[in-house]
């Protein structure tokens, strides 16, 4: 040690502690609002499962219509009996067939309600026309080809419409079936048509219940996906907060450790201004990092020169003129190199070191080598964080690799590599 600390040493040490306090303020105040709160809302109006079921329900309604239309039309014409009934069946089915083409196209292309309303009115009219389109032979036994066709149509409504509209259309069509069958029967009996319509409504209600359960399962699946996305986002925010804290803590460690080292060596008088500039630079970068206003590139060589100027070692440079990198990467590599030089000044027992910066085809390599006493890596206590946190972990945090090679009496080599890919 060069002697007892003087007043200049005291001022620099006080400056170091002020730097720590201000940096902590930057960490707590300038952090964006969304990273303070761990409650994250992921707005999802309709998830993939709900949207998929909605499209599947509409396609199912179209398939039901296109599947039942030819069969019902063929039975209606074949069982018409007398020519007037057959002619009425042909006219009625032609109209229903043409409308069904429009209906199927509208259901697939739009989510509007009008196709369902118009279709319900068309089928109600078809049911009311039963006395003219179904033969008396069928009606006298309580049979009608209109009933199964209309029932399938009411079931199809439940697969894509809201329960209120789907239910109203089913009631309207069922009422048309009861009235049409009652008017068409020779005896005017209502009970058979009423029982048939009630069974049609029961089938429709069961279809609604089934589809409600299916949609509820889809909503639960969407909710599970949303919960997973929310948890993932919270983990991401937590990791980002932790990374910010580690980055700031490492900055505090390096600048404060350098200041205290120089104060202990009695060398603060000659480098006091450089230490102040370095602390100011670190604070400026931390504020820029919190405010997302960091520059696009930073020069690694400039950052290393600022660090070397305040370290009590004779450093031999082997470096290119400029090495521009992402600011976070450049600061991490420079700070890790600075920590390696500080360790050499404190522990190696030598007064010189070599610092080389090499541009690679896909990245950059920084090497710090000294010919000091060296050390055994396995003997470094777990409480000593200089190598593990300030060098290895710091470089790993930006996607790089740090390797420390040393042995007792063999000097130390610290190699830092970072690749673009």
mmCIF file of C-alpha atoms in Angstrom:
data_model
loop_
_atom_site.group_PDB
_atom_site.id
_atom_site.type_symbol
_atom_site.label_atom_id
_atom_site.label_comp_id
_atom_site.label_asym_id
_atom_site.label_seq_id
_atom_site.Cartn_x
_atom_site.Cartn_y
_atom_site.Cartn_z
ATOM 1 C CA UNK A 1 0.000 0.000 0.000
ATOM 2 C CA UNK A 2 1.343 3.413 -0.956
ATOM 3 C CA UNK A 3 0.456 5.104 2.306
ATOM 4 C CA UNK A 4 -2.381 6.302 4.448
ATOM 5 C CA UNK A 5 -5.400 7.562 2.541
ATOM 6 C CA UNK A 6 -5.499 11.346 2.196
ATOM 7 C CA UNK A 7 -8.427 13.750 1.757
ATOM 8 C CA UNK A 8 -8.524 13.134 -1.998
ATOM 9 C CA UNK A 9 -8.916 9.429 -1.307
ATOM 10 C CA UNK A 10 -11.794 10.165 1.051
ATOM 11 C CA UNK A 11 -13.529 12.337 -1.525
ATOM 12 C CA UNK A 12 -13.281 9.631 -4.193
ATOM 13 C CA UNK A 13 -14.607 6.971 -1.823
ATOM 14 C CA UNK A 14 -17.524 9.223 -0.908
ATOM 15 C CA UNK A 15 -18.093 9.759 -4.621
ATOM 16 C CA UNK A 16 -18.226 5.994 -5.100
ATOM 17 C CA UNK A 17 -20.936 5.619 -2.466
ATOM 18 C CA UNK A 18 -22.904 8.517 -3.977
ATOM 19 C CA UNK A 19 -22.643 6.743 -7.326
ATOM 20 C CA UNK A 20 -24.113 3.588 -5.770
ATOM 21 C CA UNK A 21 -27.026 5.520 -4.255
ATOM 22 C CA UNK A 22 -27.827 7.391 -7.481
ATOM 23 C CA UNK A 23 -27.626 4.174 -9.513
ATOM 24 C CA UNK A 24 -30.105 2.513 -7.149
ATOM 25 C CA UNK A 25 -32.417 5.490 -7.675
ATOM 26 C CA UNK A 26 -32.148 5.056 -11.443
ATOM 27 C CA UNK A 27 -32.979 1.376 -11.072
ATOM 28 C CA UNK A 28 -36.117 1.991 -9.009
ATOM 29 C CA UNK A 29 -37.475 5.215 -10.536
ATOM 30 C CA UNK A 30 -36.713 4.965 -14.216
ATOM 31 C CA UNK A 31 -37.944 1.432 -14.664
ATOM 32 C CA UNK A 32 -40.978 1.333 -17.012
ATOM 33 C CA UNK A 33 -44.318 1.084 -15.229
ATOM 34 C CA UNK A 34 -45.245 -2.269 -16.721
ATOM 35 C CA UNK A 35 -42.199 -3.943 -15.174
ATOM 36 C CA UNK A 36 -43.089 -2.825 -11.660
ATOM 37 C CA UNK A 37 -46.353 -4.696 -11.627
ATOM 38 C CA UNK A 38 -46.364 -8.439 -11.987
ATOM 39 C CA UNK A 39 -50.094 -8.490 -12.765
ATOM 40 C CA UNK A 40 -50.353 -8.941 -16.520
ATOM 41 C CA UNK A 41 -53.622 -8.876 -18.441
ATOM 42 C CA UNK A 42 -53.740 -10.743 -21.732
ATOM 43 C CA UNK A 43 -56.914 -9.571 -23.497
ATOM 44 C CA UNK A 44 -58.495 -12.364 -25.503
ATOM 45 C CA UNK A 45 -61.971 -11.779 -26.902
ATOM 46 C CA UNK A 46 -62.247 -15.084 -28.746
ATOM 47 C CA UNK A 47 -59.493 -17.635 -28.682
ATOM 48 C CA UNK A 48 -58.473 -20.062 -31.382
ATOM 49 C CA UNK A 49 -60.699 -22.835 -30.014
ATOM 50 C CA UNK A 50 -63.803 -20.613 -29.842
ATOM 51 C CA UNK A 51 -63.243 -19.222 -33.329
ATOM 52 C CA UNK A 52 -62.585 -22.697 -34.689
ATOM 53 C CA UNK A 53 -65.810 -24.028 -33.171
ATOM 54 C CA UNK A 54 -67.748 -21.082 -34.584
ATOM 55 C CA UNK A 55 -66.501 -21.840 -38.088
ATOM 56 C CA UNK A 56 -67.121 -25.566 -37.584
ATOM 57 C CA UNK A 57 -70.707 -24.890 -36.460
ATOM 58 C CA UNK A 58 -71.447 -22.848 -39.576
ATOM 59 C CA UNK A 59 -69.921 -25.471 -41.836
ATOM 60 C CA UNK A 60 -71.968 -28.159 -40.077
ATOM 61 C CA UNK A 61 -75.180 -26.191 -40.684
ATOM 62 C CA UNK A 62 -74.372 -25.940 -44.393
ATOM 63 C CA UNK A 63 -73.508 -29.644 -44.605
ATOM 64 C CA UNK A 64 -76.793 -30.563 -42.904
ATOM 65 C CA UNK A 65 -78.767 -28.443 -45.355
ATOM 66 C CA UNK A 66 -76.984 -29.781 -48.444
ATOM 67 C CA UNK A 67 -77.304 -33.384 -47.209
ATOM 68 C CA UNK A 68 -81.018 -33.275 -46.353
ATOM 69 C CA UNK A 69 -82.134 -31.113 -49.288
ATOM 70 C CA UNK A 70 -81.829 -33.713 -52.134
ATOM 71 C CA UNK A 71 -83.302 -36.558 -50.072
ATOM 72 C CA UNK A 72 -86.305 -34.526 -48.917
ATOM 73 C CA UNK A 73 -86.910 -33.173 -52.427
ATOM 74 C CA UNK A 74 -86.785 -36.646 -53.987
ATOM 75 C CA UNK A 75 -89.231 -38.097 -51.441
ATOM 76 C CA UNK A 76 -91.577 -35.121 -51.788
ATOM 77 C CA UNK A 77 -91.836 -35.410 -55.566
ATOM 78 C CA UNK A 78 -91.978 -39.239 -55.613
ATOM 79 C CA UNK A 79 -94.706 -39.430 -52.940
ATOM 80 C CA UNK A 80 -96.760 -36.509 -54.238
ATOM 81 C CA UNK A 81 -99.495 -38.748 -55.642
ATOM 82 C CA UNK A 82 -101.800 -36.594 -57.825
ATOM 83 C CA UNK A 83 -100.403 -34.118 -60.420
ATOM 84 C CA UNK A 84 -101.486 -30.923 -58.591
ATOM 85 C CA UNK A 85 -99.650 -32.016 -55.442
ATOM 86 C CA UNK A 86 -96.601 -33.017 -57.477
ATOM 87 C CA UNK A 87 -96.570 -29.668 -59.273
ATOM 88 C CA UNK A 88 -96.864 -27.805 -55.969
ATOM 89 C CA UNK A 89 -94.030 -29.927 -54.498
ATOM 90 C CA UNK A 90 -91.793 -29.164 -57.495
ATOM 91 C CA UNK A 91 -92.480 -25.428 -57.237
ATOM 92 C CA UNK A 92 -92.015 -25.397 -53.466
ATOM 93 C CA UNK A 93 -88.815 -27.395 -53.567
ATOM 94 C CA UNK A 94 -87.387 -25.350 -56.380
ATOM 95 C CA UNK A 95 -87.895 -22.214 -54.308
ATOM 96 C CA UNK A 96 -86.417 -23.830 -51.185
ATOM 97 C CA UNK A 97 -83.464 -25.166 -53.201
ATOM 98 C CA UNK A 98 -82.640 -21.764 -54.705
ATOM 99 C CA UNK A 99 -82.902 -20.078 -51.338
ATOM 100 C CA UNK A 100 -80.746 -22.773 -49.713
ATOM 101 C CA UNK A 101 -77.900 -21.885 -52.077
ATOM 102 C CA UNK A 102 -78.099 -18.266 -50.918
ATOM 103 C CA UNK A 103 -78.459 -19.341 -47.297
ATOM 104 C CA UNK A 104 -75.423 -21.658 -47.372
ATOM 105 C CA UNK A 105 -73.241 -18.991 -48.972
ATOM 106 C CA UNK A 106 -74.357 -16.311 -46.491
ATOM 107 C CA UNK A 107 -73.838 -18.522 -43.434
ATOM 108 C CA UNK A 108 -70.265 -19.320 -44.482
ATOM 109 C CA UNK A 109 -69.301 -15.793 -45.562
ATOM 110 C CA UNK A 110 -70.951 -13.616 -42.915
ATOM 111 C CA UNK A 111 -71.821 -13.689 -39.229
ATOM 112 C CA UNK A 112 -74.938 -11.621 -39.746
ATOM 113 C CA UNK A 113 -78.300 -12.776 -38.354
ATOM 114 C CA UNK A 114 -80.415 -12.153 -41.427
ATOM 115 C CA UNK A 115 -79.738 -15.525 -43.181
ATOM 116 C CA UNK A 116 -81.142 -17.391 -40.167
ATOM 117 C CA UNK A 117 -84.178 -15.122 -39.868
ATOM 118 C CA UNK A 118 -85.025 -15.379 -43.572
ATOM 119 C CA UNK A 119 -84.423 -19.140 -43.579
ATOM 120 C CA UNK A 120 -86.712 -19.582 -40.583
ATOM 121 C CA UNK A 121 -89.453 -17.654 -42.395
ATOM 122 C CA UNK A 122 -88.951 -19.700 -45.577
ATOM 123 C CA UNK A 123 -89.205 -23.002 -43.674
ATOM 124 C CA UNK A 124 -92.233 -21.767 -41.729
ATOM 125 C CA UNK A 125 -93.888 -20.973 -45.052
ATOM 126 C CA UNK A 126 -92.911 -24.417 -46.361
ATOM 127 C CA UNK A 127 -94.484 -26.040 -43.280
ATOM 128 C CA UNK A 128 -97.677 -23.995 -43.677
ATOM 129 C CA UNK A 129 -97.862 -25.143 -47.323
ATOM 130 C CA UNK A 130 -98.068 -28.783 -46.217
ATOM 131 C CA UNK A 131 -101.744 -29.217 -47.347
ATOM 132 C CA UNK A 132 -100.706 -28.465 -50.967
ATOM 133 C CA UNK A 133 -97.280 -30.143 -51.162
ATOM 134 C CA UNK A 134 -97.905 -33.417 -49.269
ATOM 135 C CA UNK A 135 -100.400 -36.043 -50.423
ATOM 136 C CA UNK A 136 -103.522 -36.743 -48.393
ATOM 137 C CA UNK A 137 -102.486 -40.382 -48.113
ATOM 138 C CA UNK A 138 -99.394 -39.370 -46.121
ATOM 139 C CA UNK A 139 -101.188 -36.771 -44.049
ATOM 140 C CA UNK A 140 -103.984 -39.177 -43.053
ATOM 141 C CA UNK A 141 -101.373 -41.389 -41.352
ATOM 142 C CA UNK A 142 -99.611 -38.451 -39.700
ATOM 143 C CA UNK A 143 -96.581 -38.564 -42.014
ATOM 144 C CA UNK A 144 -94.936 -35.633 -43.782
ATOM 145 C CA UNK A 145 -91.551 -35.200 -45.477
ATOM 146 C CA UNK A 146 -91.590 -31.578 -44.270
ATOM 147 C CA UNK A 147 -91.097 -32.580 -40.609
ATOM 148 C CA UNK A 148 -87.642 -34.268 -40.795
ATOM 149 C CA UNK A 149 -86.288 -31.617 -43.169
ATOM 150 C CA UNK A 150 -87.410 -28.754 -40.936
ATOM 151 C CA UNK A 151 -86.198 -30.549 -37.791
ATOM 152 C CA UNK A 152 -82.704 -30.924 -39.221
ATOM 153 C CA UNK A 153 -82.745 -27.240 -40.165
ATOM 154 C CA UNK A 154 -83.715 -26.236 -36.597
ATOM 155 C CA UNK A 155 -80.930 -28.427 -35.213
ATOM 156 C CA UNK A 156 -78.462 -26.706 -37.565
ATOM 157 C CA UNK A 157 -79.459 -23.268 -36.195
ATOM 158 C CA UNK A 158 -78.215 -24.308 -32.747
ATOM 159 C CA UNK A 159 -74.690 -24.932 -34.049
ATOM 160 C CA UNK A 160 -73.929 -21.337 -34.938
ATOM 161 C CA UNK A 161 -76.660 -18.982 -33.678
ATOM 162 C CA UNK A 162 -77.269 -17.569 -30.239
ATOM 163 C CA UNK A 163 -79.733 -19.512 -28.171
ATOM 164 C CA UNK A 164 -82.442 -16.846 -28.296
ATOM 165 C CA UNK A 165 -82.570 -16.517 -32.082
ATOM 166 C CA UNK A 166 -82.059 -20.238 -32.647
ATOM 167 C CA UNK A 167 -84.850 -21.065 -30.207
ATOM 168 C CA UNK A 168 -87.269 -18.513 -31.679
ATOM 169 C CA UNK A 169 -86.731 -19.822 -35.200
ATOM 170 C CA UNK A 170 -87.249 -23.398 -34.004
ATOM 171 C CA UNK A 171 -90.542 -22.418 -32.296
ATOM 172 C CA UNK A 172 -91.746 -20.598 -35.416
ATOM 173 C CA UNK A 173 -90.982 -23.550 -37.680
ATOM 174 C CA UNK A 174 -92.589 -25.998 -35.184
ATOM 175 C CA UNK A 175 -95.736 -23.847 -35.071
ATOM 176 C CA UNK A 176 -95.851 -23.916 -38.876
ATOM 177 C CA UNK A 177 -95.569 -27.713 -38.834
ATOM 178 C CA UNK A 178 -98.444 -28.080 -36.353
ATOM 179 C CA UNK A 179 -100.725 -25.714 -38.261
ATOM 180 C CA UNK A 180 -99.844 -27.108 -41.689
ATOM 181 C CA UNK A 181 -100.346 -30.721 -40.654
ATOM 182 C CA UNK A 182 -103.624 -29.967 -38.868
ATOM 183 C CA UNK A 183 -105.050 -28.069 -41.843
ATOM 184 C CA UNK A 184 -103.939 -30.737 -44.306
ATOM 185 C CA UNK A 185 -105.357 -33.748 -42.454
ATOM 186 C CA UNK A 186 -108.794 -34.856 -43.626
ATOM 187 C CA UNK A 187 -110.017 -35.177 -40.022
ATOM 188 C CA UNK A 188 -108.348 -31.923 -38.886
ATOM 189 C CA UNK A 189 -106.677 -33.672 -35.915
ATOM 190 C CA UNK A 190 -104.056 -31.593 -34.151
ATOM 191 C CA UNK A 191 -102.649 -34.016 -31.595
ATOM 192 C CA UNK A 192 -100.384 -36.003 -33.994
ATOM 193 C CA UNK A 193 -98.841 -32.850 -35.435
ATOM 194 C CA UNK A 194 -98.400 -31.365 -31.963
ATOM 195 C CA UNK A 195 -96.620 -34.472 -30.651
ATOM 196 C CA UNK A 196 -94.354 -34.529 -33.705
ATOM 197 C CA UNK A 197 -93.528 -30.821 -33.297
ATOM 198 C CA UNK A 198 -92.752 -31.336 -29.596
ATOM 199 C CA UNK A 199 -90.345 -34.137 -30.419
ATOM 200 C CA UNK A 200 -88.710 -31.879 -32.977
ATOM 201 C CA UNK A 201 -88.276 -29.206 -30.309
ATOM 202 C CA UNK A 202 -86.817 -31.766 -27.874
ATOM 203 C CA UNK A 203 -84.269 -32.843 -30.499
ATOM 204 C CA UNK A 204 -83.454 -29.182 -31.133
ATOM 205 C CA UNK A 205 -83.014 -28.527 -27.409
ATOM 206 C CA UNK A 206 -80.680 -31.505 -27.073
ATOM 207 C CA UNK A 207 -78.642 -30.182 -29.991
ATOM 208 C CA UNK A 208 -78.419 -26.804 -28.247
ATOM 209 C CA UNK A 209 -77.306 -28.492 -25.009
ATOM 210 C CA UNK A 210 -74.658 -30.537 -26.813
ATOM 211 C CA UNK A 211 -73.283 -27.527 -28.660
ATOM 212 C CA UNK A 212 -73.273 -25.441 -25.478
ATOM 213 C CA UNK A 213 -71.120 -28.067 -23.768
ATOM 214 C CA UNK A 214 -68.784 -28.184 -26.770
ATOM 215 C CA UNK A 215 -68.415 -24.388 -26.795
ATOM 216 C CA UNK A 216 -67.844 -24.355 -23.048
ATOM 217 C CA UNK A 217 -65.012 -26.816 -23.536
ATOM 218 C CA UNK A 218 -63.590 -24.549 -26.237
ATOM 219 C CA UNK A 219 -63.833 -21.534 -23.937
ATOM 220 C CA UNK A 220 -62.022 -23.476 -21.197
ATOM 221 C CA UNK A 221 -59.302 -24.391 -23.674
ATOM 222 C CA UNK A 222 -58.946 -20.729 -24.644
ATOM 223 C CA UNK A 223 -58.804 -19.750 -20.985
ATOM 224 C CA UNK A 224 -56.058 -22.309 -20.371
ATOM 225 C CA UNK A 225 -54.090 -20.911 -23.322
ATOM 226 C CA UNK A 226 -54.609 -17.367 -22.020
ATOM 227 C CA UNK A 227 -53.427 -18.406 -18.543
ATOM 228 C CA UNK A 228 -50.346 -20.016 -20.043
ATOM 229 C CA UNK A 229 -49.635 -16.878 -22.086
ATOM 230 C CA UNK A 230 -50.128 -14.716 -19.000
ATOM 231 C CA UNK A 231 -47.800 -16.907 -16.939
ATOM 232 C CA UNK A 232 -45.221 -16.851 -19.724
ATOM 233 C CA UNK A 233 -45.425 -13.075 -19.925
ATOM 234 C CA UNK A 234 -45.038 -12.755 -16.157
ATOM 235 C CA UNK A 235 -41.985 -15.016 -16.270
ATOM 236 C CA UNK A 236 -40.576 -12.931 -19.090
ATOM 237 C CA UNK A 237 -41.114 -9.708 -17.143
ATOM 238 C CA UNK A 238 -39.609 -11.262 -14.020
ATOM 239 C CA UNK A 239 -36.575 -12.409 -15.981
ATOM 240 C CA UNK A 240 -36.236 -8.950 -17.544
ATOM 241 C CA UNK A 241 -36.404 -7.287 -14.121
ATOM 242 C CA UNK A 242 -33.821 -9.708 -12.788
ATOM 243 C CA UNK A 243 -31.570 -9.074 -15.793
ATOM 244 C CA UNK A 244 -31.850 -5.306 -15.255
ATOM 245 C CA UNK A 245 -30.988 -5.676 -11.587
ATOM 246 C CA UNK A 246 -28.026 -7.910 -12.339
ATOM 247 C CA UNK A 247 -26.786 -5.501 -15.003
ATOM 248 C CA UNK A 248 -27.008 -2.558 -12.623
ATOM 249 C CA UNK A 249 -25.502 -4.483 -9.710
ATOM 250 C CA UNK A 250 -22.544 -5.480 -11.853
ATOM 251 C CA UNK A 251 -22.043 -1.855 -12.877
ATOM 252 C CA UNK A 252 -22.095 -0.863 -9.217
ATOM 253 C CA UNK A 253 -19.686 -3.614 -8.315
ATOM 254 C CA UNK A 254 -17.142 -2.724 -11.003
ATOM 255 C CA UNK A 255 -17.017 1.038 -10.573
ATOM 256 C CA UNK A 256 -17.113 0.886 -6.784
ATOM 257 C CA UNK A 257 -14.516 -1.888 -6.651
ATOM 258 C CA UNK A 258 -12.179 0.090 -8.909
ATOM 259 C CA UNK A 259 -12.618 3.215 -6.810
ATOM 260 C CA UNK A 260 -11.966 1.418 -3.535
ATOM 261 C CA UNK A 261 -8.983 -0.421 -5.006
ATOM 262 C CA UNK A 262 -7.358 2.815 -6.123
ATOM 263 C CA UNK A 263 -8.126 4.445 -2.785
ATOM 264 C CA UNK A 264 -6.455 1.547 -1.025
ATOM 265 C CA UNK A 265 -3.419 1.895 -3.288
ATOM 266 C CA UNK A 266 -3.273 5.642 -2.725
ATOM 267 C CA UNK A 267 -3.633 6.371 -6.453
ATOM 268 C CA UNK A 268 -6.933 8.209 -6.529
ATOM 269 C CA UNK A 269 -5.383 11.680 -6.851
ATOM 270 C CA UNK A 270 -4.149 11.030 -10.392
ATOM 271 C CA UNK A 271 -7.300 9.340 -11.669
ATOM 272 C CA UNK A 272 -10.049 11.119 -9.706
ATOM 273 C CA UNK A 273 -11.361 12.925 -12.795
ATOM 274 C CA UNK A 274 -11.311 9.726 -14.830
ATOM 275 C CA UNK A 275 -13.258 7.898 -12.119
ATOM 276 C CA UNK A 276 -15.861 10.666 -12.052
ATOM 277 C CA UNK A 277 -16.195 10.496 -15.839
ATOM 278 C CA UNK A 278 -16.576 6.738 -15.730
ATOM 279 C CA UNK A 279 -19.277 6.918 -13.056
ATOM 280 C CA UNK A 280 -21.085 9.625 -15.036
ATOM 281 C CA UNK A 281 -20.886 7.478 -18.164
ATOM 282 C CA UNK A 282 -22.298 4.466 -16.335
ATOM 283 C CA UNK A 283 -25.193 6.489 -14.925
ATOM 284 C CA UNK A 284 -25.938 7.976 -18.338
ATOM 285 C CA UNK A 285 -26.050 4.502 -19.893
ATOM 286 C CA UNK A 286 -28.276 3.122 -17.114
ATOM 287 C CA UNK A 287 -30.742 5.982 -17.557
ATOM 288 C CA UNK A 288 -30.728 5.459 -21.341
ATOM 289 C CA UNK A 289 -31.279 1.727 -20.835
ATOM 290 C CA UNK A 290 -34.289 2.310 -18.568
ATOM 291 C CA UNK A 291 -35.767 4.862 -20.958
ATOM 292 C CA UNK A 292 -35.187 2.750 -24.107
ATOM 293 C CA UNK A 293 -33.191 5.563 -25.725
ATOM 294 C CA UNK A 294 -29.873 3.760 -26.033
ATOM 295 C CA UNK A 295 -27.921 4.300 -29.277
ATOM 296 C CA UNK A 296 -27.968 1.731 -32.036
ATOM 297 C CA UNK A 297 -24.220 0.993 -31.727
ATOM 298 C CA UNK A 298 -21.424 1.525 -29.192
ATOM 299 C CA UNK A 299 -17.703 1.289 -29.837
ATOM 300 C CA UNK A 300 -16.095 -1.454 -27.751
ATOM 301 C CA UNK A 301 -12.598 0.067 -28.112
ATOM 302 C CA UNK A 302 -13.724 3.423 -26.654
ATOM 303 C CA UNK A 303 -15.347 1.711 -23.703
ATOM 304 C CA UNK A 304 -12.238 -0.368 -23.034
ATOM 305 C CA UNK A 305 -9.984 2.708 -23.175
ATOM 306 C CA UNK A 306 -12.128 4.445 -20.555
ATOM 307 C CA UNK A 307 -11.724 1.422 -18.292
ATOM 308 C CA UNK A 308 -7.990 0.946 -18.869
ATOM 309 C CA UNK A 309 -7.279 4.588 -18.043
ATOM 310 C CA UNK A 310 -8.307 4.123 -14.394
ATOM 311 C CA UNK A 311 -6.772 0.687 -13.727
ATOM 312 C CA UNK A 312 -3.296 0.672 -12.122
ATOM 313 C CA UNK A 313 -1.718 -1.627 -14.723
ATOM 314 C CA UNK A 314 0.487 -1.098 -17.717
ATOM 315 C CA UNK A 315 -1.788 -2.464 -20.445
ATOM 316 C CA UNK A 316 -0.421 -3.462 -23.818
ATOM 317 C CA UNK A 317 -3.028 -3.005 -26.514
ATOM 318 C CA UNK A 318 -3.619 -5.277 -29.503
ATOM 319 C CA UNK A 319 -6.818 -3.959 -31.038
ATOM 320 C CA UNK A 320 -8.505 -2.637 -34.166
ATOM 321 C CA UNK A 321 -9.394 1.015 -34.443
ATOM 322 C CA UNK A 322 -13.144 0.571 -34.025
ATOM 323 C CA UNK A 323 -15.409 -2.322 -33.071
ATOM 324 C CA UNK A 324 -19.061 -1.253 -33.122
ATOM 325 C CA UNK A 325 -21.539 -3.510 -31.355
ATOM 326 C CA UNK A 326 -24.980 -3.451 -29.800
ATOM 327 C CA UNK A 327 -24.672 -1.131 -26.755
ATOM 328 C CA UNK A 328 -25.641 -3.776 -24.199
ATOM 329 C CA UNK A 329 -23.189 -6.280 -25.701
ATOM 330 C CA UNK A 330 -20.398 -3.695 -25.918
ATOM 331 C CA UNK A 331 -20.861 -2.581 -22.303
ATOM 332 C CA UNK A 332 -21.034 -6.175 -21.058
ATOM 333 C CA UNK A 333 -17.827 -7.194 -22.851
ATOM 334 C CA UNK A 334 -16.024 -4.026 -21.776
ATOM 335 C CA UNK A 335 -17.107 -4.360 -18.152
ATOM 336 C CA UNK A 336 -16.129 -8.047 -18.064
ATOM 337 C CA UNK A 337 -12.719 -7.148 -19.486
ATOM 338 C CA UNK A 338 -12.409 -4.362 -16.928
ATOM 339 C CA UNK A 339 -13.169 -6.793 -14.126
ATOM 340 C CA UNK A 340 -10.472 -9.138 -15.429
ATOM 341 C CA UNK A 341 -7.938 -6.268 -15.414
ATOM 342 C CA UNK A 342 -8.975 -5.214 -11.898
ATOM 343 C CA UNK A 343 -8.497 -8.790 -10.710
ATOM 344 C CA UNK A 344 -5.049 -8.814 -12.321
ATOM 345 C CA UNK A 345 -4.152 -5.554 -10.558
ATOM 346 C CA UNK A 346 -5.369 -6.837 -7.189
ATOM 347 C CA UNK A 347 -4.231 -10.442 -7.178
ATOM 348 C CA UNK A 348 -1.697 -11.275 -9.887
ATOM 349 C CA UNK A 349 1.314 -9.546 -8.358
ATOM 350 C CA UNK A 350 2.300 -8.162 -11.773
ATOM 351 C CA UNK A 351 2.276 -4.612 -13.085
ATOM 352 C CA UNK A 352 1.374 -5.328 -16.721
ATOM 353 C CA UNK A 353 -1.187 -7.153 -18.795
ATOM 354 C CA UNK A 354 -2.087 -7.601 -22.439
ATOM 355 C CA UNK A 355 -5.509 -6.691 -23.814
ATOM 356 C CA UNK A 356 -6.408 -7.805 -27.348
ATOM 357 C CA UNK A 357 -9.596 -7.265 -29.326
ATOM 358 C CA UNK A 358 -10.044 -9.345 -32.486
ATOM 359 C CA UNK A 359 -12.842 -9.006 -35.004
ATOM 360 C CA UNK A 360 -14.145 -12.410 -36.077
ATOM 361 C CA UNK A 361 -16.150 -13.233 -39.178
ATOM 362 C CA UNK A 362 -19.259 -13.631 -37.040
ATOM 363 C CA UNK A 363 -18.413 -11.791 -33.829
ATOM 364 C CA UNK A 364 -15.629 -10.480 -31.622
ATOM 365 C CA UNK A 365 -13.051 -11.899 -29.217
ATOM 366 C CA UNK A 366 -11.498 -10.081 -26.256
ATOM 367 C CA UNK A 367 -8.530 -11.580 -24.404
ATOM 368 C CA UNK A 368 -6.880 -10.372 -21.198
ATOM 369 C CA UNK A 369 -3.598 -12.066 -20.326
ATOM 370 C CA UNK A 370 -1.185 -11.517 -17.449
ATOM 371 C CA UNK A 371 2.003 -13.328 -16.397
ATOM 372 C CA UNK A 372 1.286 -13.100 -12.686
ATOM 373 C CA UNK A 373 1.121 -15.694 -9.965
ATOM 374 C CA UNK A 374 -2.140 -17.212 -11.229
ATOM 375 C CA UNK A 375 -4.602 -19.188 -9.123
ATOM 376 C CA UNK A 376 -6.472 -22.489 -8.974
ATOM 377 C CA UNK A 377 -10.061 -22.005 -10.164
ATOM 378 C CA UNK A 378 -11.376 -24.737 -7.875
ATOM 379 C CA UNK A 379 -10.118 -22.928 -4.793
ATOM 380 C CA UNK A 380 -12.080 -19.700 -5.422
ATOM 381 C CA UNK A 381 -14.707 -19.410 -2.629
ATOM 382 C CA UNK A 382 -18.362 -19.314 -3.680
ATOM 383 C CA UNK A 383 -18.694 -15.948 -1.932
ATOM 384 C CA UNK A 384 -16.249 -14.354 -4.390
ATOM 385 C CA UNK A 385 -18.412 -13.120 -7.252
ATOM 386 C CA UNK A 386 -15.870 -11.249 -9.358
ATOM 387 C CA UNK A 387 -15.151 -14.069 -11.826
ATOM 388 C CA UNK A 388 -18.492 -15.872 -11.683
ATOM 389 C CA UNK A 389 -20.828 -12.876 -11.863
ATOM 390 C CA UNK A 390 -18.862 -9.953 -13.254
ATOM 391 C CA UNK A 391 -17.120 -11.946 -15.995
ATOM 392 C CA UNK A 392 -18.700 -15.311 -16.820
ATOM 393 C CA UNK A 393 -22.360 -14.559 -16.014
ATOM 394 C CA UNK A 394 -22.173 -11.039 -17.458
ATOM 395 C CA UNK A 395 -20.958 -12.263 -20.863
ATOM 396 C CA UNK A 396 -23.399 -15.197 -20.845
ATOM 397 C CA UNK A 397 -26.283 -12.767 -20.249
ATOM 398 C CA UNK A 398 -25.738 -11.249 -23.717
ATOM 399 C CA UNK A 399 -25.255 -14.604 -25.453
ATOM 400 C CA UNK A 400 -21.465 -14.758 -25.217
ATOM 401 C CA UNK A 401 -18.970 -17.145 -23.670
ATOM 402 C CA UNK A 402 -16.267 -16.342 -21.112
ATOM 403 C CA UNK A 403 -13.424 -18.750 -20.411
ATOM 404 C CA UNK A 404 -10.916 -18.307 -17.577
ATOM 405 C CA UNK A 405 -7.657 -20.284 -17.779
ATOM 406 C CA UNK A 406 -5.232 -20.080 -14.871
ATOM 407 C CA UNK A 407 -2.983 -22.087 -12.661
ATOM 408 C CA UNK A 408 -0.649 -21.395 -9.764
ATOM 409 C CA UNK A 409 2.502 -19.806 -11.184
ATOM 410 C CA UNK A 410 1.164 -19.886 -14.753
ATOM 411 C CA UNK A 411 -0.515 -16.507 -15.095
ATOM 412 C CA UNK A 412 -4.132 -15.988 -16.144
ATOM 413 C CA UNK A 413 -5.936 -15.806 -19.493
ATOM 414 C CA UNK A 414 -9.503 -14.528 -19.732
ATOM 415 C CA UNK A 415 -11.126 -15.038 -23.133
ATOM 416 C CA UNK A 416 -14.449 -13.357 -23.970
ATOM 417 C CA UNK A 417 -16.266 -14.266 -27.196
ATOM 418 C CA UNK A 418 -19.527 -13.034 -28.610
ATOM 419 C CA UNK A 419 -21.104 -14.208 -31.903
ATOM 420 C CA UNK A 420 -23.729 -12.458 -34.005
ATOM 421 C CA UNK A 421 -25.650 -15.685 -34.561
#
